[in-house]
mmCIF file of N, CA and C in Angstrom:
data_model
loop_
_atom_site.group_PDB
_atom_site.id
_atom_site.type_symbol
_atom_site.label_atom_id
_atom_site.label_comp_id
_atom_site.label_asym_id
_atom_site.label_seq_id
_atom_site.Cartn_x
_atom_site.Cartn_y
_atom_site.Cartn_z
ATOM 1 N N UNK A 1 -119.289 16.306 306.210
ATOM 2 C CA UNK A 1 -119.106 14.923 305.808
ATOM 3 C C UNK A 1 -120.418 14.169 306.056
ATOM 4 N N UNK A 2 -120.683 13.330 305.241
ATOM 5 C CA UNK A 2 -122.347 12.699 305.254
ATOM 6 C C UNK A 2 -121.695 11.484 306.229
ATOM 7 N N UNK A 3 -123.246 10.831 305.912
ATOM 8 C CA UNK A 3 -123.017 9.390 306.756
ATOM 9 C C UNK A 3 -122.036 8.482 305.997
ATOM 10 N N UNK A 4 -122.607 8.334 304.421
ATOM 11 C CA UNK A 4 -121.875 7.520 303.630
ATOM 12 C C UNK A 4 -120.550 7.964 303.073
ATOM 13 N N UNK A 5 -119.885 9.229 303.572
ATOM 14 C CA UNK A 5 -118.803 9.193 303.473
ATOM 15 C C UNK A 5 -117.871 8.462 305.223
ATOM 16 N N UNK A 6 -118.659 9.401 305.488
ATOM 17 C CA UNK A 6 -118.045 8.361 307.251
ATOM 18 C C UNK A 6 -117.672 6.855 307.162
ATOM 19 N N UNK A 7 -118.571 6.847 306.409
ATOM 20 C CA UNK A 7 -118.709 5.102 306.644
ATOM 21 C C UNK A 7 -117.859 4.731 305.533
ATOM 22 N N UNK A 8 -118.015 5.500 304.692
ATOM 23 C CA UNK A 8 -117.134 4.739 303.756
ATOM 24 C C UNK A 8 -114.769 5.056 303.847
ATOM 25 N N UNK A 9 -115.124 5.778 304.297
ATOM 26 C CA UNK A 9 -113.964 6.232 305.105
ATOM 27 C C UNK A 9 -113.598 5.320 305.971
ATOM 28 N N UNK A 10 -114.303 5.102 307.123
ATOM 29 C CA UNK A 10 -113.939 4.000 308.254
ATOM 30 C C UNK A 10 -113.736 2.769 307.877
ATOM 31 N N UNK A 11 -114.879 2.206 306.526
ATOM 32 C CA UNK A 11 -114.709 0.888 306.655
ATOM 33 C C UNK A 11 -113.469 0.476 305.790
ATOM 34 N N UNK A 12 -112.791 2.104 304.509
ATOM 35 C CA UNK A 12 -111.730 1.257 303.847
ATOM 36 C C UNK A 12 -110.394 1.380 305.045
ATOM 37 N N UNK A 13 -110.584 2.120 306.098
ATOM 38 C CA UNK A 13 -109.082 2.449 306.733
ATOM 39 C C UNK A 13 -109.315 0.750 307.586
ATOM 40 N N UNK A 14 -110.524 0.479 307.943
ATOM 41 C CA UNK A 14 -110.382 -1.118 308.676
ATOM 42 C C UNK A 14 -110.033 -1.814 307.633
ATOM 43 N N UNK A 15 -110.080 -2.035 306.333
ATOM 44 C CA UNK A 15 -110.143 -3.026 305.639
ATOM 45 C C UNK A 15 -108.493 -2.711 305.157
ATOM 46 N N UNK A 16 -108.097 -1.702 305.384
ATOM 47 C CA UNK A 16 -106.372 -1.695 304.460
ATOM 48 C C UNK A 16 -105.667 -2.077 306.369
ATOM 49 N N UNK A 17 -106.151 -1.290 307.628
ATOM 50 C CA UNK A 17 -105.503 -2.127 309.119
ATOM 51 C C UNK A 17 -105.505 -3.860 308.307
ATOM 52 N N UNK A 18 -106.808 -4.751 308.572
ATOM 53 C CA UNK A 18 -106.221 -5.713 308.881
ATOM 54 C C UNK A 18 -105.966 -6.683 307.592
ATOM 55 N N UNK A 19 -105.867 -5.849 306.315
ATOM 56 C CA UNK A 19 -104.649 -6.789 305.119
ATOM 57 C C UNK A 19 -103.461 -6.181 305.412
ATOM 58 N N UNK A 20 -103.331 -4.722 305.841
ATOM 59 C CA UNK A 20 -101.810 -4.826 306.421
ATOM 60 C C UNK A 20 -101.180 -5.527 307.536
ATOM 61 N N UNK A 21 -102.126 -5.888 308.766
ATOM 62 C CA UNK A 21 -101.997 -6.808 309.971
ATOM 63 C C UNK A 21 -101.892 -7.841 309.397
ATOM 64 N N UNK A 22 -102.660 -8.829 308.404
ATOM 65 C CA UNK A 22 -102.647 -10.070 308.150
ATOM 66 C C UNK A 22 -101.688 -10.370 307.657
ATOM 67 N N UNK A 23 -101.028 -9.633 306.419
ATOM 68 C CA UNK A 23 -99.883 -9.874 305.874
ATOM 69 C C UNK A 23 -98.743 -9.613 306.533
ATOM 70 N N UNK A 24 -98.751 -9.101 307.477
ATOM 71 C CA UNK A 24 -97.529 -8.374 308.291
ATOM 72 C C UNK A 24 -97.364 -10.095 309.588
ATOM 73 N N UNK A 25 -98.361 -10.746 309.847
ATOM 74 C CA UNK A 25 -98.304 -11.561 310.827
ATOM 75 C C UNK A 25 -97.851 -13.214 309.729
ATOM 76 N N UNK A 26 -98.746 -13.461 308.697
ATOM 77 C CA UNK A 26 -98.386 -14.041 307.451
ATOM 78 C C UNK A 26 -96.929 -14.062 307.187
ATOM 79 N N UNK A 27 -96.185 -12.949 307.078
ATOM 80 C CA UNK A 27 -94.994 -13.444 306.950
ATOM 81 C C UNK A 27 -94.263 -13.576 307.941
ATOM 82 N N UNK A 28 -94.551 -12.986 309.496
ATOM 83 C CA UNK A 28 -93.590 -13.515 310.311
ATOM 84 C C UNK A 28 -93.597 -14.812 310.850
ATOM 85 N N UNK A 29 -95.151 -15.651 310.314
ATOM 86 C CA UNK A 29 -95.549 -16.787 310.458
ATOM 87 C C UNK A 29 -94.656 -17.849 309.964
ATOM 88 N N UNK A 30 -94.401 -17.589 308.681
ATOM 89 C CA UNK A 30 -93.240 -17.839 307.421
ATOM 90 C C UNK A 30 -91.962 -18.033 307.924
ATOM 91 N N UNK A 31 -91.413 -16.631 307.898
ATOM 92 C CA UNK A 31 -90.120 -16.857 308.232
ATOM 93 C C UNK A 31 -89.793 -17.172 309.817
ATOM 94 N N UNK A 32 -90.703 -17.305 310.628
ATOM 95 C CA UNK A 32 -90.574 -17.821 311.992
ATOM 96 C C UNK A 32 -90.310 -19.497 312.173
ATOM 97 N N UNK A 33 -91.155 -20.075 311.001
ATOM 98 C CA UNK A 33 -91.396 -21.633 310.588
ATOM 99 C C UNK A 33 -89.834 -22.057 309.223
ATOM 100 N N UNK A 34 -90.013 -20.709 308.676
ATOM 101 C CA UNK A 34 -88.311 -21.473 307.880
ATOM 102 C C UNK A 34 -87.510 -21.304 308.343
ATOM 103 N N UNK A 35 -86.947 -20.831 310.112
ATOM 104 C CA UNK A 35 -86.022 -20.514 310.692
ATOM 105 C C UNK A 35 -85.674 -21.919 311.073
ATOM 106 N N UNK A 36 -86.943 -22.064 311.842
ATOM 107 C CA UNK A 36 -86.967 -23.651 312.915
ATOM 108 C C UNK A 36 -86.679 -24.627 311.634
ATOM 109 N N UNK A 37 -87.096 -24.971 311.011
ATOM 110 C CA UNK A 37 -86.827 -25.606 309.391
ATOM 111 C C UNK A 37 -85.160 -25.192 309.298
ATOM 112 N N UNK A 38 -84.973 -24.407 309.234
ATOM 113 C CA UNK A 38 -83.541 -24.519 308.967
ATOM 114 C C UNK A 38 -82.656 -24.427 309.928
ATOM 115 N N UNK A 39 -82.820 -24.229 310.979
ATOM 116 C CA UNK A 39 -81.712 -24.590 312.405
ATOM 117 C C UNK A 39 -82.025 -26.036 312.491
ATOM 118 N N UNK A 40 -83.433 -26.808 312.168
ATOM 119 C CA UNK A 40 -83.365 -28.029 312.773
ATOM 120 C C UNK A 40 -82.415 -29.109 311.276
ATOM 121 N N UNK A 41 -82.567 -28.348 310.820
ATOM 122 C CA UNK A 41 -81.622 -29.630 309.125
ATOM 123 C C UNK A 41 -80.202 -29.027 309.590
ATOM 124 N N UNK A 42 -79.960 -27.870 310.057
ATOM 125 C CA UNK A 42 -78.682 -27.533 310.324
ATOM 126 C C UNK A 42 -78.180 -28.731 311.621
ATOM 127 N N UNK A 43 -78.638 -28.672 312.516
ATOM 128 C CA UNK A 43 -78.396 -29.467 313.653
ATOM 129 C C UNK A 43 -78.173 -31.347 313.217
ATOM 130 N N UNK A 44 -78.856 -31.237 312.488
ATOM 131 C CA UNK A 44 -78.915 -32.563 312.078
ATOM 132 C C UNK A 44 -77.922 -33.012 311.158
ATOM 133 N N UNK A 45 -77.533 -31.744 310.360
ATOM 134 C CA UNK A 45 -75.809 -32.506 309.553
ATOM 135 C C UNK A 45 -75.261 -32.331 310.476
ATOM 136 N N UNK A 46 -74.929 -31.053 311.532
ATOM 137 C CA UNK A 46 -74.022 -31.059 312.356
ATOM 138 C C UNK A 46 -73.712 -32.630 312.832
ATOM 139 N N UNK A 47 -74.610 -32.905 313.511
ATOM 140 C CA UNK A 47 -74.840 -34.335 314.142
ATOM 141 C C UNK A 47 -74.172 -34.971 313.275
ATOM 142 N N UNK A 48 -74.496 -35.347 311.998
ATOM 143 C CA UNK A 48 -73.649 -36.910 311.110
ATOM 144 C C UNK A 48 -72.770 -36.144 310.958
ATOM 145 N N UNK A 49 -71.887 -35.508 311.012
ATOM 146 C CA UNK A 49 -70.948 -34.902 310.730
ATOM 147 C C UNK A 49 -70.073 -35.475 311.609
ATOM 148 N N UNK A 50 -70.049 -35.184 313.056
ATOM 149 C CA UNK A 50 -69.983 -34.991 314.711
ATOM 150 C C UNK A 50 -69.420 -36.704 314.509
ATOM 151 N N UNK A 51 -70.122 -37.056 314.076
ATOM 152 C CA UNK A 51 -70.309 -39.132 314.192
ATOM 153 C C UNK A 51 -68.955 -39.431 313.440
ATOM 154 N N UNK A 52 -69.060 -38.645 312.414
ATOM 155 C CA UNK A 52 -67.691 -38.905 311.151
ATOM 156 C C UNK A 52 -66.189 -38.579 311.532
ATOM 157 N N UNK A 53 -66.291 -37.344 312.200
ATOM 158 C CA UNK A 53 -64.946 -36.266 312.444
ATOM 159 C C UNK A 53 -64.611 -35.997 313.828
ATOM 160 N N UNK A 54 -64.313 -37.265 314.842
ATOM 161 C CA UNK A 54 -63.983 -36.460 316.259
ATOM 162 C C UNK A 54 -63.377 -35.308 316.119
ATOM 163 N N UNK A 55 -62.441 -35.252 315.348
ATOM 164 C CA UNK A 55 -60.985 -34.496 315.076
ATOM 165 C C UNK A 55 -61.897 -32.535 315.688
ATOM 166 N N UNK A 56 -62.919 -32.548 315.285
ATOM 167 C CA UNK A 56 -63.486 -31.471 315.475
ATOM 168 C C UNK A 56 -65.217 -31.339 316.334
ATOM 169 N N UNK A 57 -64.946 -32.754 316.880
ATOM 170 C CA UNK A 57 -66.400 -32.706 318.040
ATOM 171 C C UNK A 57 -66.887 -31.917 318.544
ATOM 172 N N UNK A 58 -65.742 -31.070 319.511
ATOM 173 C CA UNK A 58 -65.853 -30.022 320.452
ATOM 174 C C UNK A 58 -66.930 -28.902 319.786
ATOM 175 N N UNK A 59 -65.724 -28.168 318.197
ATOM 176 C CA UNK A 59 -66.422 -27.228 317.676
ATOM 177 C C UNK A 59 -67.757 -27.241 317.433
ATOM 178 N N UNK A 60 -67.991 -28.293 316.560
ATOM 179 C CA UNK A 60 -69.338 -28.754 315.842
ATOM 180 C C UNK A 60 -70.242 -29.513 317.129
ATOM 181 N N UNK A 61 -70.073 -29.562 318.193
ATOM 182 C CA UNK A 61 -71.292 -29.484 319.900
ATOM 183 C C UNK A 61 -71.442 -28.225 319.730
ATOM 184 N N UNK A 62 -70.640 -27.270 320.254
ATOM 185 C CA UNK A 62 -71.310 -26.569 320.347
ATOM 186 C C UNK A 62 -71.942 -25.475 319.269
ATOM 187 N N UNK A 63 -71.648 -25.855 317.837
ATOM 188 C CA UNK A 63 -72.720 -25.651 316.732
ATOM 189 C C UNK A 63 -73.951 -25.875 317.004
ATOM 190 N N UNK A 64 -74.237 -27.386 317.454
ATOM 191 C CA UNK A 64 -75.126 -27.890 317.613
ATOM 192 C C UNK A 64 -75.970 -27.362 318.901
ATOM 193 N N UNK A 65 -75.417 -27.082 319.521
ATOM 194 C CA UNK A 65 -76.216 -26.349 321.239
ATOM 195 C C UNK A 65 -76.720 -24.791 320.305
ATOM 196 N N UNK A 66 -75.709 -23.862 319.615
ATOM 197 C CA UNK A 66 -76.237 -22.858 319.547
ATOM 198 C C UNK A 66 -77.736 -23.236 318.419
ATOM 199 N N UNK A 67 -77.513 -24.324 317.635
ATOM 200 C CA UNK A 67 -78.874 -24.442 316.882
ATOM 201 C C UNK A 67 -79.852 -24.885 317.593
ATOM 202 N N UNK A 68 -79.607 -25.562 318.437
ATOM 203 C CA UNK A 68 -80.711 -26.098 319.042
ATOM 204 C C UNK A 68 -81.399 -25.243 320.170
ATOM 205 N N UNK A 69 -80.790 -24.264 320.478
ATOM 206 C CA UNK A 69 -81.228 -23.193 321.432
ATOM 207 C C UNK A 69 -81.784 -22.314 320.377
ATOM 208 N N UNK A 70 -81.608 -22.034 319.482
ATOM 209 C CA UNK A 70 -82.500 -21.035 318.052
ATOM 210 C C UNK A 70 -83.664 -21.633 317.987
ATOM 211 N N UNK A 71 -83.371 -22.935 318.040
ATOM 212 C CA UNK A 71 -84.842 -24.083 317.977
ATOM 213 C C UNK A 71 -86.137 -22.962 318.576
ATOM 214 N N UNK A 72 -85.194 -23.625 320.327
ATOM 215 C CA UNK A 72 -86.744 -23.463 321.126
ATOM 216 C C UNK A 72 -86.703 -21.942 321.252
ATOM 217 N N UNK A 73 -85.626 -21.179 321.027
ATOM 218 C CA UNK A 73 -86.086 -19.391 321.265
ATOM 219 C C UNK A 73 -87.394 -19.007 320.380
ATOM 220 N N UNK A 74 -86.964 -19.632 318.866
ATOM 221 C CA UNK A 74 -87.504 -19.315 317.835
ATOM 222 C C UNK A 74 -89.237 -20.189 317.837
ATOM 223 N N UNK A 75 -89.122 -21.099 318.507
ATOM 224 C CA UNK A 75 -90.431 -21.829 318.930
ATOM 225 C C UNK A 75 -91.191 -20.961 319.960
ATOM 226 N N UNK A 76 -90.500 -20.565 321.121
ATOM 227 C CA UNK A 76 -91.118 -19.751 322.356
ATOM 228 C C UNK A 76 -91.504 -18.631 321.664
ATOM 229 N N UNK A 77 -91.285 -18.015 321.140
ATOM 230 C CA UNK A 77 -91.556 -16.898 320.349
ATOM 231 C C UNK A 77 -92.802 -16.573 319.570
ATOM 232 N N UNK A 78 -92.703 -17.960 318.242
ATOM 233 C CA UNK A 78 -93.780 -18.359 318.189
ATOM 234 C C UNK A 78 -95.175 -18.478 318.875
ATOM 235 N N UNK A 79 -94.680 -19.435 319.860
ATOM 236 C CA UNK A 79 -95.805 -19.425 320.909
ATOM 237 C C UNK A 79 -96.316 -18.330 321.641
ATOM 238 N N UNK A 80 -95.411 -17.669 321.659
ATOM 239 C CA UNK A 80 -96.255 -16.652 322.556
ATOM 240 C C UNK A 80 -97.323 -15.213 321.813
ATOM 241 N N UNK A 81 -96.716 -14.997 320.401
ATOM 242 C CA UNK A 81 -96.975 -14.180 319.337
ATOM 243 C C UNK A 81 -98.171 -14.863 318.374
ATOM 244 N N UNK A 82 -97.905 -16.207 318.510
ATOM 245 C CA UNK A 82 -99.416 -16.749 317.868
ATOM 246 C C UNK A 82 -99.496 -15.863 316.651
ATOM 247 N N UNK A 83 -98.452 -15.874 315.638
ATOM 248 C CA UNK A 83 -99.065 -15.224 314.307
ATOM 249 C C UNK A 83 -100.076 -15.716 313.476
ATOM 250 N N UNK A 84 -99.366 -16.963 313.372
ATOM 251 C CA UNK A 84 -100.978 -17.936 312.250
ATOM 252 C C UNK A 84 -102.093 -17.774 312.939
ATOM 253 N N UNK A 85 -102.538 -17.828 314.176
ATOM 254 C CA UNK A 85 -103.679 -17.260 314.758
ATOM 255 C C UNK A 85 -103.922 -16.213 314.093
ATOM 256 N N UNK A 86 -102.988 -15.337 314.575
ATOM 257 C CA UNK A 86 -103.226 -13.913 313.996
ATOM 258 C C UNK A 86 -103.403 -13.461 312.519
ATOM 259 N N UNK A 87 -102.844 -13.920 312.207
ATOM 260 C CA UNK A 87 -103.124 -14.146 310.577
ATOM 261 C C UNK A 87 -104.411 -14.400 310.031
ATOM 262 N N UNK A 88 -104.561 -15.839 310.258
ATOM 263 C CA UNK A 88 -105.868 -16.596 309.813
ATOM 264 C C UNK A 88 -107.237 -15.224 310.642
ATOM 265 N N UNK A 89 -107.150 -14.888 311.775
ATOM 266 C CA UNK A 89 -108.177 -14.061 311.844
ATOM 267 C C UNK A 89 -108.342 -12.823 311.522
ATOM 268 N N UNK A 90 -107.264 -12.213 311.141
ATOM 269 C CA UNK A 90 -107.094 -10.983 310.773
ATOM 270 C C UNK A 90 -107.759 -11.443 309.233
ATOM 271 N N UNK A 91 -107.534 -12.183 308.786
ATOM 272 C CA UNK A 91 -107.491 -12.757 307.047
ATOM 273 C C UNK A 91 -108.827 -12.194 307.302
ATOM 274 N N UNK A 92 -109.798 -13.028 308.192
ATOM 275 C CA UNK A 92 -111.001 -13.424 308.347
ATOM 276 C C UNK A 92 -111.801 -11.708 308.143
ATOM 277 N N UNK A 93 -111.787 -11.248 308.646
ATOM 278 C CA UNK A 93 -111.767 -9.477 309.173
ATOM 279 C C UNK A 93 -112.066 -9.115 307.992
ATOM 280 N N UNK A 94 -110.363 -9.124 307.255
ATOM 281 C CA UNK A 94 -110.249 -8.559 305.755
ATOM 282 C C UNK A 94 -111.353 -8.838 305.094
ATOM 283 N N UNK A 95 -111.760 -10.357 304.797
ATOM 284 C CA UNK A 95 -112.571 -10.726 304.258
ATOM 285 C C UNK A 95 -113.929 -10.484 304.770
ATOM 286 N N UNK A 96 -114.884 -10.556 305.493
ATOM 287 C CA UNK A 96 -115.746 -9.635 305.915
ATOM 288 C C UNK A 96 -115.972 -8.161 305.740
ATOM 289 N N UNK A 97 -115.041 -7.691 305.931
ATOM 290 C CA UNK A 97 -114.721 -6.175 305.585
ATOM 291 C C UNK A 97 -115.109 -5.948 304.170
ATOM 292 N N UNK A 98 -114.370 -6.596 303.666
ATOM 293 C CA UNK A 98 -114.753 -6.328 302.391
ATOM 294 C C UNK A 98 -115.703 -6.847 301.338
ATOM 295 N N UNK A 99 -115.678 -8.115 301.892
ATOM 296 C CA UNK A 99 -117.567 -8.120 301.800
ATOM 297 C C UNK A 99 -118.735 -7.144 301.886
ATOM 298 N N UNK A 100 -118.740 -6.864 303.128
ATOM 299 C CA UNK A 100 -119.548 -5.433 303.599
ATOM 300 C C UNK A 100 -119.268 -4.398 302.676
ATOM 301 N N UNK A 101 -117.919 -4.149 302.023
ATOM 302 C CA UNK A 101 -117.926 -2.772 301.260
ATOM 303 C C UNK A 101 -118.646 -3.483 300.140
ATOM 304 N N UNK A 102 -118.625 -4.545 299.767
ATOM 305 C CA UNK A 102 -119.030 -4.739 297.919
ATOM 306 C C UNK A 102 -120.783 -4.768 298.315
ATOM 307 N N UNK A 103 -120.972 -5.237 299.126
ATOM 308 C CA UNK A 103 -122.473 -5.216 299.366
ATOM 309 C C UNK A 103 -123.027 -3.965 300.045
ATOM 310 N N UNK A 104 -122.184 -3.221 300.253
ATOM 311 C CA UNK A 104 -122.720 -1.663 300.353
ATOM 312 C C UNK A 104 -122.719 -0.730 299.373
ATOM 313 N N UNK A 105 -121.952 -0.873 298.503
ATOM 314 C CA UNK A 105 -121.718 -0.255 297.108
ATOM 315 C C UNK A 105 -122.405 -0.680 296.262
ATOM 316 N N UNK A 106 -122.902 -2.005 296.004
ATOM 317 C CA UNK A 106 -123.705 -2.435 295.201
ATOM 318 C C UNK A 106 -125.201 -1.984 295.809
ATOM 319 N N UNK A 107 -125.467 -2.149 296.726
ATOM 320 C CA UNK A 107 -126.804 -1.676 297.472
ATOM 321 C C UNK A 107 -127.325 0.104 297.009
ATOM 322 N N UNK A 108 -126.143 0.527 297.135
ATOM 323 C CA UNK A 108 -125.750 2.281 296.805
ATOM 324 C C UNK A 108 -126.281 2.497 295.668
ATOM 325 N N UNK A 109 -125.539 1.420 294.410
ATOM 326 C CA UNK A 109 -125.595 1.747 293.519
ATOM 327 C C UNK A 109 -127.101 1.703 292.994
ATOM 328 N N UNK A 110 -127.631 0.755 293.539
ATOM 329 C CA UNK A 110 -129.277 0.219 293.013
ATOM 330 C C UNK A 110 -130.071 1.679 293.850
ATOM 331 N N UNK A 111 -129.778 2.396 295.191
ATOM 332 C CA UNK A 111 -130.980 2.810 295.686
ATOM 333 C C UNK A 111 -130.499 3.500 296.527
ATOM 334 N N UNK A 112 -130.081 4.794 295.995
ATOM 335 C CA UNK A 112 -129.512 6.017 297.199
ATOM 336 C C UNK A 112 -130.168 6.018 298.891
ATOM 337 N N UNK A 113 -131.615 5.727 299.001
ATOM 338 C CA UNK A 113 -131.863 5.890 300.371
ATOM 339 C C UNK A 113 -131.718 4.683 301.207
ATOM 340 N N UNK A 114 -130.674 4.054 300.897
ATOM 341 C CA UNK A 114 -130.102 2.954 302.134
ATOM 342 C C UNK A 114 -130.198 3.443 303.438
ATOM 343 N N UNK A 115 -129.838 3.304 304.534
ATOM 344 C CA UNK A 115 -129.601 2.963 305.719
ATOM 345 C C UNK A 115 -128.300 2.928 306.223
ATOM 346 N N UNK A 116 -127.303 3.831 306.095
ATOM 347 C CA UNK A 116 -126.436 3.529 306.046
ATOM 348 C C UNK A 116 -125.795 2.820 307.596
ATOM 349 N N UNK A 117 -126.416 3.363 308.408
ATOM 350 C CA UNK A 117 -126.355 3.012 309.878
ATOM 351 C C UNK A 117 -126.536 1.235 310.045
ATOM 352 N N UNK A 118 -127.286 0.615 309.102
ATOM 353 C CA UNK A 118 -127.246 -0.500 309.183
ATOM 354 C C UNK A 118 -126.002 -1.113 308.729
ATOM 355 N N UNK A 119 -125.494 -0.779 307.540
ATOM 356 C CA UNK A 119 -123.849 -1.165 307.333
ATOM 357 C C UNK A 119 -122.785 -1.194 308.338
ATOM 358 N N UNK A 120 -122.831 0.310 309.161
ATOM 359 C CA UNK A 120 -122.313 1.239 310.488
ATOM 360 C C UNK A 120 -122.027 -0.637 311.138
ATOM 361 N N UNK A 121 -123.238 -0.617 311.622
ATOM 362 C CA UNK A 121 -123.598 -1.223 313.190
ATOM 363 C C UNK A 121 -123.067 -2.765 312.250
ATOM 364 N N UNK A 122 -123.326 -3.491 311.504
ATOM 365 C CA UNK A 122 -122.933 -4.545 310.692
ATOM 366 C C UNK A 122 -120.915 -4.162 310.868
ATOM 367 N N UNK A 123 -120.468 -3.362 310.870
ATOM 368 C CA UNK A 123 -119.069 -3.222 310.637
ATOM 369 C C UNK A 123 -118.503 -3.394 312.105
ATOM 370 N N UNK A 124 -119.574 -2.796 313.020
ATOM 371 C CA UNK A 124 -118.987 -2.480 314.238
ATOM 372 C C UNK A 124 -119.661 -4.019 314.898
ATOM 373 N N UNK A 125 -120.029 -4.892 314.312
ATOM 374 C CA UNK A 125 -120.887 -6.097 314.733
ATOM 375 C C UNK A 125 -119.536 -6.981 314.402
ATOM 376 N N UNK A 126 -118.593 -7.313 313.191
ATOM 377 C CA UNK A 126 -117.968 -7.945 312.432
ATOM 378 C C UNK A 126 -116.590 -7.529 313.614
ATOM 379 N N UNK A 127 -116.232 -6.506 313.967
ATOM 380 C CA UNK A 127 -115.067 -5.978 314.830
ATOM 381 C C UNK A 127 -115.087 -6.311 316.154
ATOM 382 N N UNK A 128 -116.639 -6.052 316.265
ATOM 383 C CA UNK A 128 -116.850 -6.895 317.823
ATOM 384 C C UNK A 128 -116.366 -8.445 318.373
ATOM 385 N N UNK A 129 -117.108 -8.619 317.379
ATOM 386 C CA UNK A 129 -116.707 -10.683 317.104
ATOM 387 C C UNK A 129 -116.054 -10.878 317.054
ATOM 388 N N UNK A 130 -114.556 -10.877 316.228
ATOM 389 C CA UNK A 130 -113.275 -10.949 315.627
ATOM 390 C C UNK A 130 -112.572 -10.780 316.989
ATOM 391 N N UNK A 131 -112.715 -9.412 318.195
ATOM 392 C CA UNK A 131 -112.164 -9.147 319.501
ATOM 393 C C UNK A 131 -112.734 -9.904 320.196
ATOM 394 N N UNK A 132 -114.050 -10.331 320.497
ATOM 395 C CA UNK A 132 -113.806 -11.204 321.788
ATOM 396 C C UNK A 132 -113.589 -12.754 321.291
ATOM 397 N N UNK A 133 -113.778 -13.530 319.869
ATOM 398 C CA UNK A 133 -113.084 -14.131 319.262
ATOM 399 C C UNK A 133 -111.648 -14.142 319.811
ATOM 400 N N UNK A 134 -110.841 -13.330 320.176
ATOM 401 C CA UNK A 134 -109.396 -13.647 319.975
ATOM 402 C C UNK A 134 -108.901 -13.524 321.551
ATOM 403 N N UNK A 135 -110.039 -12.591 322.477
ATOM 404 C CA UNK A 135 -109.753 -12.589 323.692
ATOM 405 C C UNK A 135 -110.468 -14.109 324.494
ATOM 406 N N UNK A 136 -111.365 -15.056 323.675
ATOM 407 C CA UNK A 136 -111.754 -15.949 324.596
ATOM 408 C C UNK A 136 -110.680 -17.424 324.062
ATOM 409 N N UNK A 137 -109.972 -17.331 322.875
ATOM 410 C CA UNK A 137 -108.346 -17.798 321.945
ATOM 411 C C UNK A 137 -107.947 -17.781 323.631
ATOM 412 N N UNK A 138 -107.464 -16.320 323.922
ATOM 413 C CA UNK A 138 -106.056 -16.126 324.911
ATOM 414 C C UNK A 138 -106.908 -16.584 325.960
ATOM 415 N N UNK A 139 -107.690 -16.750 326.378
ATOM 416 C CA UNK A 139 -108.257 -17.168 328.043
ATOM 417 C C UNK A 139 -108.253 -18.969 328.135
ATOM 418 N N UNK A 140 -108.701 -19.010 326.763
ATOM 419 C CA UNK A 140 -108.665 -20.609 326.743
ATOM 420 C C UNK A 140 -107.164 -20.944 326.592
ATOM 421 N N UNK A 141 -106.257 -20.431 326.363
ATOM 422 C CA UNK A 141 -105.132 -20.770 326.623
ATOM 423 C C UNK A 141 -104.550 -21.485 324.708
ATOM 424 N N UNK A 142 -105.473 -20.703 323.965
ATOM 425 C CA UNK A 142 -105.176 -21.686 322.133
ATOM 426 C C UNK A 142 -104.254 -20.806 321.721
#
């Protein structure tokens, strides 16, 4: 196996990791945010409802407790998983990544004796950043 297959090997398996990471965090971003969206409109007819119908208070409280506890589970959760973080930088990755492949292929194409080690160290430069990027996120507490 040459250099420029190495490399070209490594950089598409990083570039299909983080559009499968991005999209995989993207939608739990989604449906994590239309949950809370929809327990909190749920809670809230409960409520005018509650105002209208003693006849059935009791039931429709504790409707309202189990939505409002989905609330903050589904919020804590959130918080702690930080997908849109995760997302938006993973996005970031993708996009770099694949930058680097179109400007290595095009480079290829003009002039077989590239450098390929310079792409190498450029890929492993872009992966570096992105990690302590996300480890100085969790220290700062974002």
């Amino acid at each position: 196996m040459t250099e420029t297959d190495f490399f070209r090997k490594e950089l598409e398996s990083q570039i299909k990791k983080f559009g499968d990471e991005s999209s995989k965090h993207k939608y739990m971003y989604r449906r994590l945010r239309y949950l809370i969206f929809g327990a909190t409109g749920l809670s809230i007819v409960l409520e005018g409802i509650v105002i209208g119908n003693p006849l059935y208070q009791r039931f429709l409280n504790i409707l309202i407790l189990i939505s409002t506890a989905t609330i903050g589970i589904v919020s804590s959760i959130e918080g702690l998983r930080k997908p849109s973080e995760l997302w938006i930088l993973e996005k970031a990755i993708f996009n770099s990544l694949t930058d680097l492949r179109r400007e290595f292929e095009f480079d290829l194409a003009g002039n077989d004796a590239i450098i390929v080690k310079d792409y190498f160290y450029r890929m492993q430069k872009i992966l570096g950043a992105a990690g302590e990027k996300w480890n100085k996120n969790i220290q700062n507490g974002k």
